[in-house]
């Protein structure tokens, strides 16, 4: 006889002491669980897996987009830094050119001022020379008139030296000190 088969009280053979109905019910339940598991896997697990895949893909896309944006931002920053550097160089060149123009204009103004001052000094020197010559002419005229006045008095009086000295002094007093101060 078979070791697995045992005799029962009713005369029905049993496997490990289990009756046939229990074994059939257990097999049916296992098949039902397997079918239920398969059905649920298609209905629940697959959508959950799809959802997780889509989420993982979306996160991956966002990370790639963020990396691209970061690279673009770094490139833009480098470009703006370069542009700012160029603008600063251009501004420095403009300032330098303006300084040169201002210095040239300053030199032109100083030069023209010096020329004008030289003309004024020359004109003043000419006027001084004219005044000197006028004064010399006036002094000569005064000396001539004084000499003729004195000569007239000397001739008229034919005097000695003491009288001549008094005469010169009186004549000078008559003419006044103002004549000789100019």
Tab-separated table of C-alpha atoms in Angstrom:
chain	number	residue	atom	x	y	z
A	1	UNK	CA	0.000	0.000	0.000
A	2	UNK	CA	0.830	3.588	-0.421
A	3	UNK	CA	2.392	5.359	2.524
A	4	UNK	CA	0.491	8.526	1.902
A	5	UNK	CA	-2.813	6.820	1.732
A	6	UNK	CA	-4.399	5.796	4.905
A	7	UNK	CA	-7.664	4.107	5.563
A	8	UNK	CA	-10.434	5.951	7.098
A	9	UNK	CA	-13.283	5.014	9.275
A	10	UNK	CA	-15.763	5.348	6.504
A	11	UNK	CA	-13.643	3.427	4.111
A	12	UNK	CA	-12.594	6.450	2.089
A	13	UNK	CA	-8.931	6.806	1.410
A	14	UNK	CA	-7.350	9.933	2.805
A	15	UNK	CA	-4.141	11.699	2.097
A	16	UNK	CA	-2.349	12.648	5.304
A	17	UNK	CA	-5.621	12.237	7.010
A	18	UNK	CA	-7.336	14.868	4.851
A	19	UNK	CA	-10.487	14.092	3.003
A	20	UNK	CA	-10.870	14.694	-0.722
A	21	UNK	CA	-13.379	17.536	-0.384
A	22	UNK	CA	-10.938	19.555	1.701
A	23	UNK	CA	-8.227	19.044	-0.891
A	24	UNK	CA	-10.483	20.110	-3.757
A	25	UNK	CA	-11.664	23.196	-1.833
A	26	UNK	CA	-8.078	24.128	-1.042
A	27	UNK	CA	-7.072	23.783	-4.728
A	28	UNK	CA	-10.023	25.879	-5.828
A	29	UNK	CA	-9.156	28.515	-3.235
A	30	UNK	CA	-5.516	28.577	-4.436
A	31	UNK	CA	-6.638	28.973	-8.045
A	32	UNK	CA	-9.071	31.722	-6.973
A	33	UNK	CA	-6.308	33.526	-5.057
A	34	UNK	CA	-4.001	33.248	-8.066
A	35	UNK	CA	-6.690	34.577	-10.428
A	36	UNK	CA	-7.548	37.338	-7.955
A	37	UNK	CA	-3.856	38.237	-7.570
A	38	UNK	CA	-3.420	38.342	-11.365
A	39	UNK	CA	-6.556	40.427	-11.841
A	40	UNK	CA	-5.608	42.820	-9.061
A	41	UNK	CA	-2.101	43.117	-10.408
A	42	UNK	CA	-3.526	44.280	-13.736
A	43	UNK	CA	-6.095	46.511	-12.090
A	44	UNK	CA	-4.083	47.937	-9.166
A	45	UNK	CA	-0.379	47.177	-9.387
A	46	UNK	CA	0.095	48.076	-13.059
A	47	UNK	CA	-1.548	51.530	-12.692
A	48	UNK	CA	0.539	52.115	-9.576
A	49	UNK	CA	3.671	51.069	-11.485
A	50	UNK	CA	2.654	53.333	-14.402
A	51	UNK	CA	2.066	56.205	-12.009
A	52	UNK	CA	5.483	55.689	-10.413
A	53	UNK	CA	7.141	55.437	-13.860
A	54	UNK	CA	5.482	58.664	-15.010
A	55	UNK	CA	6.460	60.377	-11.787
A	56	UNK	CA	10.041	59.153	-12.116
A	57	UNK	CA	10.151	60.367	-15.753
A	58	UNK	CA	8.668	63.754	-14.777
A	59	UNK	CA	11.278	64.160	-12.018
A	60	UNK	CA	14.038	63.188	-14.459
A	61	UNK	CA	12.717	65.713	-17.026
A	62	UNK	CA	12.563	68.441	-14.375
A	63	UNK	CA	16.123	67.675	-13.291
A	64	UNK	CA	17.328	67.864	-16.911
A	65	UNK	CA	15.411	71.127	-17.385
A	66	UNK	CA	16.911	72.554	-14.182
A	67	UNK	CA	20.412	71.534	-15.313
A	68	UNK	CA	19.794	73.178	-18.699
A	69	UNK	CA	18.515	76.345	-17.004
A	70	UNK	CA	21.542	76.388	-14.716
A	71	UNK	CA	23.870	76.082	-17.718
A	72	UNK	CA	21.980	78.869	-19.505
A	73	UNK	CA	22.183	81.058	-16.400
A	74	UNK	CA	25.949	80.505	-16.148
A	75	UNK	CA	26.326	81.380	-19.846
A	76	UNK	CA	24.180	84.504	-19.444
A	77	UNK	CA	26.180	85.571	-16.415
A	78	UNK	CA	29.427	85.151	-18.348
A	79	UNK	CA	27.954	87.114	-21.272
A	80	UNK	CA	26.739	89.924	-19.001
A	81	UNK	CA	30.074	90.039	-17.221
A	82	UNK	CA	31.800	90.341	-20.597
A	83	UNK	CA	29.383	93.084	-21.704
A	84	UNK	CA	29.872	94.987	-18.441
A	85	UNK	CA	33.627	94.733	-18.893
A	86	UNK	CA	33.328	96.073	-22.443
A	87	UNK	CA	31.057	98.899	-21.280
A	88	UNK	CA	33.536	99.792	-18.532
A	89	UNK	CA	36.385	99.828	-21.069
A	90	UNK	CA	34.327	101.997	-23.412
A	91	UNK	CA	33.417	104.367	-20.582
A	92	UNK	CA	37.079	104.610	-19.587
A	93	UNK	CA	38.006	105.363	-23.211
A	94	UNK	CA	35.328	108.077	-23.392
A	95	UNK	CA	36.521	109.579	-20.104
A	96	UNK	CA	40.115	109.461	-21.289
A	97	UNK	CA	39.171	111.185	-24.545
A	98	UNK	CA	37.178	113.792	-22.610
A	99	UNK	CA	40.158	114.412	-20.321
A	100	UNK	CA	42.418	114.861	-23.347
A	101	UNK	CA	39.967	117.290	-24.947
A	102	UNK	CA	39.598	119.202	-21.674
A	103	UNK	CA	43.373	119.387	-21.263
A	104	UNK	CA	43.773	120.604	-24.856
A	105	UNK	CA	41.025	123.175	-24.353
A	106	UNK	CA	42.655	124.264	-21.090
A	107	UNK	CA	45.997	124.638	-22.854
A	108	UNK	CA	44.317	126.629	-25.663
A	109	UNK	CA	42.597	128.905	-23.143
A	110	UNK	CA	45.816	129.389	-21.159
A	111	UNK	CA	47.735	130.063	-24.372
A	112	UNK	CA	45.203	132.626	-25.599
A	113	UNK	CA	45.155	134.218	-22.128
A	114	UNK	CA	48.950	134.449	-22.189
A	115	UNK	CA	48.823	135.995	-25.666
A	116	UNK	CA	46.190	138.489	-24.513
A	117	UNK	CA	48.253	139.296	-21.417
A	118	UNK	CA	51.346	139.807	-23.613
A	119	UNK	CA	49.351	142.172	-25.881
A	120	UNK	CA	48.083	144.074	-22.849
A	121	UNK	CA	51.609	144.328	-21.434
A	122	UNK	CA	52.946	145.503	-24.807
A	123	UNK	CA	50.163	148.079	-25.100
A	124	UNK	CA	50.829	149.208	-21.512
A	125	UNK	CA	54.578	149.447	-22.247
A	126	UNK	CA	53.860	151.531	-25.364
A	127	UNK	CA	51.550	153.783	-23.363
A	128	UNK	CA	54.227	154.135	-20.669
A	129	UNK	CA	56.780	155.000	-23.326
A	130	UNK	CA	54.391	157.592	-24.800
A	131	UNK	CA	53.748	159.021	-21.346
A	132	UNK	CA	57.493	159.125	-20.672
A	133	UNK	CA	58.104	160.948	-23.926
A	134	UNK	CA	55.241	163.372	-23.134
A	135	UNK	CA	56.644	163.961	-19.656
A	136	UNK	CA	60.119	164.457	-21.106
A	137	UNK	CA	58.716	166.958	-23.602
A	138	UNK	CA	56.836	168.757	-20.852
A	139	UNK	CA	59.914	168.794	-18.610
A	140	UNK	CA	61.964	170.143	-21.505
A	141	UNK	CA	59.373	172.847	-22.117
A	142	UNK	CA	59.337	173.707	-18.426
A	143	UNK	CA	63.120	173.762	-18.322
A	144	UNK	CA	63.226	175.976	-21.391
A	145	UNK	CA	60.667	178.371	-19.960
A	146	UNK	CA	62.500	178.338	-16.613
A	147	UNK	CA	65.842	178.892	-18.280
A	148	UNK	CA	64.485	181.768	-20.348
A	149	UNK	CA	62.818	183.276	-17.288
A	150	UNK	CA	66.033	183.006	-15.314
A	151	UNK	CA	68.103	184.308	-18.156
A	152	UNK	CA	65.806	187.268	-18.450
A	153	UNK	CA	66.094	188.031	-14.773
A	154	UNK	CA	69.865	187.454	-14.735
A	155	UNK	CA	70.354	189.731	-17.703
A	156	UNK	CA	68.037	192.295	-16.251
A	157	UNK	CA	69.697	192.394	-12.922
A	158	UNK	CA	73.330	191.536	-13.626
A	159	UNK	CA	73.765	190.412	-10.155
A	160	UNK	CA	76.313	188.633	-8.067
A	161	UNK	CA	76.196	185.010	-7.073
A	162	UNK	CA	74.283	185.548	-3.898
A	163	UNK	CA	71.593	187.409	-5.692
A	164	UNK	CA	71.506	184.759	-8.427
A	165	UNK	CA	70.994	182.000	-5.846
A	166	UNK	CA	68.143	183.964	-4.268
A	167	UNK	CA	66.699	184.573	-7.695
A	168	UNK	CA	66.736	180.853	-8.578
A	169	UNK	CA	65.147	180.003	-5.278
A	170	UNK	CA	62.427	182.624	-5.705
A	171	UNK	CA	61.749	181.408	-9.231
A	172	UNK	CA	61.393	177.852	-8.007
A	173	UNK	CA	58.988	179.018	-5.331
A	174	UNK	CA	56.982	180.893	-7.910
A	175	UNK	CA	56.717	177.824	-10.132
A	176	UNK	CA	55.901	175.649	-7.158
A	177	UNK	CA	56.950	172.204	-6.086
A	178	UNK	CA	54.029	170.689	-7.997
A	179	UNK	CA	55.710	171.211	-11.314
A	180	UNK	CA	58.669	169.051	-10.372
A	181	UNK	CA	56.638	166.288	-8.702
A	182	UNK	CA	54.898	165.179	-11.916
